[in-house]
Coordinates of C-alpha atoms in Angstrom, one line a residue:
M122 CA 0.4 -0.2 0.2
D123 CA 2.9 2.8 0.8
K124 CA 5.1 1.4 -2.1
R125 CA 1.7 2.4 -4.8
F126 CA 1.3 6.1 -2.8
Q127 CA 4.7 6.6 -3.3
E128 CA 4.0 5.5 -6.9
F129 CA 1.2 7.9 -7.6
I130 CA 3.4 10.9 -5.1
L131 CA 5.7 10.7 -7.9
N132 CA 4.9 9.5 -11.0
D133 CA 2.8 11.5 -13.2
S134 CA -0.7 11.0 -12.9
A135 CA -2.1 12.3 -16.8
S136 CA -0.1 13.2 -20.0
V137 CA -0.5 16.9 -21.7
S138 CA -1.9 16.9 -25.3
L139 CA 0.7 18.8 -27.1
T140 CA -2.1 20.3 -30.0
R141 CA -4.4 20.9 -26.7
F142 CA -0.9 23.3 -24.5
T143 CA -0.5 24.8 -28.1
L144 CA -3.7 25.9 -28.5
N145 CA -4.3 27.3 -24.7
L146 CA -0.9 29.1 -25.2
V147 CA -2.6 31.2 -28.1
V148 CA -5.2 31.6 -27.1
A149 CA -4.0 32.8 -23.8
A150 CA -1.9 35.1 -26.2
I151 CA -4.8 36.9 -27.7
L152 CA -6.7 37.3 -24.7
S153 CA -4.1 39.2 -23.1
L154 CA -3.4 41.1 -26.2
I155 CA -7.3 42.3 -25.9
L156 CA -7.0 43.2 -22.7
A157 CA -4.4 45.1 -22.3
W158 CA -5.6 47.1 -24.8
L159 CA -8.4 47.6 -22.5
Y160 CA -6.5 48.2 -19.8
R161 CA -4.6 50.7 -22.2
R162 CA -8.1 52.7 -22.7
N163 CA -10.0 52.1 -19.6
A164 CA -7.8 52.4 -17.0
K165 CA -7.8 55.3 -14.5
T166 CA -4.9 54.3 -12.8
F167 CA -2.0 57.4 -12.5
S168 CA 1.3 54.9 -13.5
N169 CA 2.3 54.3 -17.3
R170 CA -0.3 51.9 -18.4
S171 CA 1.7 51.1 -21.7
S172 CA 4.7 50.6 -20.2
F173 CA 2.4 48.2 -17.7
S174 CA -0.1 46.3 -19.5
S175 CA 2.4 44.8 -21.8
N176 CA 3.5 42.5 -18.9
F177 CA 0.0 41.3 -19.9
L178 CA 1.2 38.7 -21.8
L179 CA 3.4 37.1 -20.4
L180 CA 1.6 36.7 -17.2
T181 CA -1.3 35.2 -19.0
M182 CA 0.7 33.3 -20.8
T183 CA 3.2 32.0 -18.0
T184 CA 0.7 30.8 -16.2
T185 CA -0.3 28.9 -18.0
L186 CA 2.2 27.3 -18.3
I187 CA 2.5 25.7 -14.7
I188 CA -1.2 25.3 -14.2
T189 CA -0.6 22.6 -17.1
V190 CA 2.9 21.1 -15.7
V191 CA 1.6 20.9 -12.0
K192 CA -1.9 19.4 -12.8
T193 CA 0.0 16.4 -14.2
S194 CA 1.9 16.2 -10.6
L195 CA 1.0 15.9 -7.2
A196 CA 4.8 15.9 -7.0
L197 CA 4.9 19.2 -8.7
S198 CA 2.3 20.9 -7.1
L199 CA 3.3 19.9 -3.7
G200 CA 6.5 21.4 -4.9
L201 CA 5.5 24.6 -6.7
V202 CA 3.6 25.1 -3.0
G203 CA 7.2 24.7 -1.2
A204 CA 8.7 27.0 -4.1
L205 CA 6.2 30.1 -4.0
S206 CA 6.8 29.7 -0.1
I207 CA 10.7 30.5 -0.6
V208 CA 10.5 33.5 -3.3
R209 CA 9.4 36.6 -2.8
F210 CA 7.8 39.2 -5.1
R211 CA 7.5 42.3 -4.2
A212 CA 7.0 44.1 -7.6
A213 CA 5.9 47.9 -7.0
I214 CA 2.0 47.6 -7.1
K215 CA 0.1 51.5 -6.0
E216 CA -3.2 51.1 -6.8
P217 CA -5.8 48.3 -6.7
E218 CA -7.1 48.6 -9.7
E219 CA -3.4 47.1 -11.2
L220 CA -4.3 44.4 -8.9
N221 CA -7.2 43.8 -10.2
F222 CA -6.2 43.2 -13.8
L223 CA -3.3 41.5 -12.2
F224 CA -5.6 38.2 -10.5
I225 CA -7.8 38.5 -14.0
C226 CA -4.4 37.4 -16.1
I227 CA -4.0 34.9 -13.5
A228 CA -7.2 33.8 -13.9
M229 CA -7.2 33.4 -17.6
G230 CA -3.9 31.4 -17.4
L231 CA -5.7 29.1 -14.5
G232 CA -8.6 28.5 -16.3
L233 CA -6.7 27.6 -19.6
G234 CA -4.2 25.6 -18.0
A235 CA -7.0 23.9 -16.5
N236 CA -7.6 23.1 -20.1
Q237 CA -11.2 24.5 -19.2
L238 CA -11.5 26.7 -22.6
L239 CA -15.5 27.6 -22.7
I240 CA -15.6 28.5 -19.2
T241 CA -13.0 31.4 -19.6
L242 CA -13.8 32.6 -23.0
V243 CA -17.2 33.5 -21.1
A244 CA -15.8 34.5 -18.2
F245 CA -13.3 36.6 -20.4
A246 CA -15.7 38.2 -22.3
L247 CA -17.7 39.2 -19.4
L248 CA -15.0 40.7 -17.6
C249 CA -14.5 42.6 -20.8
L250 CA -17.9 43.8 -21.0
A251 CA -18.1 45.1 -17.1
I252 CA -14.5 46.8 -18.0
Y253 CA -16.0 48.6 -20.6
L254 CA -19.3 49.6 -19.2
R255 CA -17.5 50.8 -16.3
G256 CA -15.5 52.8 -17.9
Q257 CA -18.6 54.6 -19.9
W258 CA -20.3 54.7 -16.8
T259 CA -17.5 56.0 -15.2
T260 CA -16.4 59.3 -17.4
N261 CA -19.7 59.6 -18.9
G262 CA -18.1 59.3 -22.1
T263 CA -17.1 62.3 -22.9
S264 CA -14.6 64.6 -20.4
N265 CA -10.7 62.9 -19.7
T266 CA -10.4 63.4 -15.6
G267 CA -6.6 64.1 -14.0
N268 CA -4.7 65.5 -11.6
I269 CA -1.9 68.7 -12.5
F270 CA 0.5 69.5 -9.8
I271 CA 1.9 72.8 -9.9
R272 CA 4.4 73.8 -7.5
Q273 CA 5.9 76.9 -6.8
E274 CA 10.2 77.7 -5.4
G275 CA 9.3 81.3 -3.3
G276 CA 5.3 81.2 -3.1
K277 CA 5.5 84.8 -2.7
D278 CA 4.8 85.6 -5.9
I279 CA 2.2 83.2 -6.4
Q280 CA -1.9 82.8 -5.1
L281 CA -4.3 80.7 -4.6
A282 CA -7.1 82.3 -6.4
D283 CA -5.4 82.8 -9.5
L284 CA -4.0 79.0 -10.1
V285 CA -7.7 78.5 -9.5
K286 CA -9.3 81.0 -12.2
V287 CA -6.4 80.2 -14.9
L288 CA -7.6 76.4 -14.4
E289 CA -11.6 77.0 -14.4
G290 CA -10.8 79.3 -17.9
A291 CA -9.5 76.5 -19.7
C292 CA -10.6 73.0 -18.1
A293 CA -14.5 71.7 -18.3
Q294 CA -14.0 71.6 -14.1
V295 CA -11.9 72.4 -11.7
S296 CA -11.9 70.9 -7.5
L297 CA -8.7 71.5 -5.0
A298 CA -7.2 68.1 -3.5
R299 CA -4.4 69.2 -1.7
F300 CA -2.7 72.4 -0.5
D301 CA 0.5 73.3 0.7
E302 CA 2.7 76.4 1.8
S303 CA 6.2 76.4 3.8
T304 CA 8.9 78.6 3.6
N305 CA 10.7 76.9 0.1
A306 CA 8.1 76.4 -1.7
I307 CA 3.6 76.7 -2.8
E308 CA 2.7 73.3 -3.8
A309 CA -1.3 73.1 -5.4
S310 CA -2.8 69.9 -6.5
F311 CA -6.4 70.1 -8.8
N312 CA -9.0 67.2 -9.6
V313 CA -9.8 68.7 -13.7
T314 CA -11.9 67.3 -16.2
I315 CA -10.6 68.6 -20.0
D316 CA -12.9 68.2 -23.1
K317 CA -10.3 67.7 -25.4
F318 CA -5.9 67.9 -25.6
E319 CA -6.3 71.6 -26.7
D320 CA -8.0 72.6 -23.4
L321 CA -4.5 71.0 -21.8
E322 CA -2.1 72.2 -23.9
R323 CA -4.4 76.2 -23.2
A324 CA -3.6 75.9 -19.7
R325 CA -0.3 74.4 -19.8
S326 CA -0.1 77.8 -21.7
Q327 CA -1.8 80.6 -19.6
L328 CA 0.0 78.5 -16.1
T329 CA 3.1 78.8 -18.0
E330 CA 2.8 82.6 -19.2
R331 CA 1.3 83.0 -15.5
F332 CA 4.0 81.4 -13.5
P333 CA 7.2 81.8 -15.8
S334 CA 9.2 79.6 -13.1
A335 CA 6.8 76.8 -11.4
E336 CA 6.5 73.5 -12.1
I337 CA 3.6 72.0 -14.0
T338 CA 2.3 68.4 -14.0
Y339 CA -0.5 66.9 -15.7
M340 CA -1.5 63.1 -14.5
E341 CA -4.8 61.7 -16.4
S342 CA -6.7 59.3 -14.6
T343 CA -8.6 58.6 -18.9
P344 CA -6.7 58.4 -21.9
I345 CA -7.1 62.4 -24.0
F346 CA -5.6 60.2 -26.9
D347 CA -5.6 56.9 -27.8
E348 CA -1.9 54.8 -26.4
N349 CA -1.3 52.4 -28.9

């Protein structure tokens, strides 16, 4: 009894079809590219979406490979658990939305690695629909939201009311998110809504003209123009 149990632990319990495995990898690549495109178009993160979404392809295909291999052997599955308890992943994930998309990639890899192709495709289609509808609902399909951060060294020749007046002349909506004043500098962060790229350019030129030495940073929540 003990000998047969050891053989069950050590020997592969299933074979892997090379054709099916190749198909799953191809599907994983296609789905990850679609998800990356949706992320670049609909995500609200302030990070570089093009750079971050480029990881989706490798993550999805690698997860598919791992699940395909370890599901054939209980010993490999236990070995994977042991390896993950030793290796620590310290990726700098700063926003919850980034984790959501990474979990989608992992979920697709798990489904395809387990040969659940139909369920994975149906779930992915519903997730894509939810991502698209959420993007349309949060932006109403018209405006783009973002943050404008302004920093002025010294800060003696800058007034908060002047900043608000300049931004209100170029942006559809303006709200003060944060204001810091010290003996060395003044820093102000505004949540703004911009209808088109020209409005952002007008706000930039007016701020530069009014406050020549100010440092201006804009971070978008939704794209002003398409990212390829």
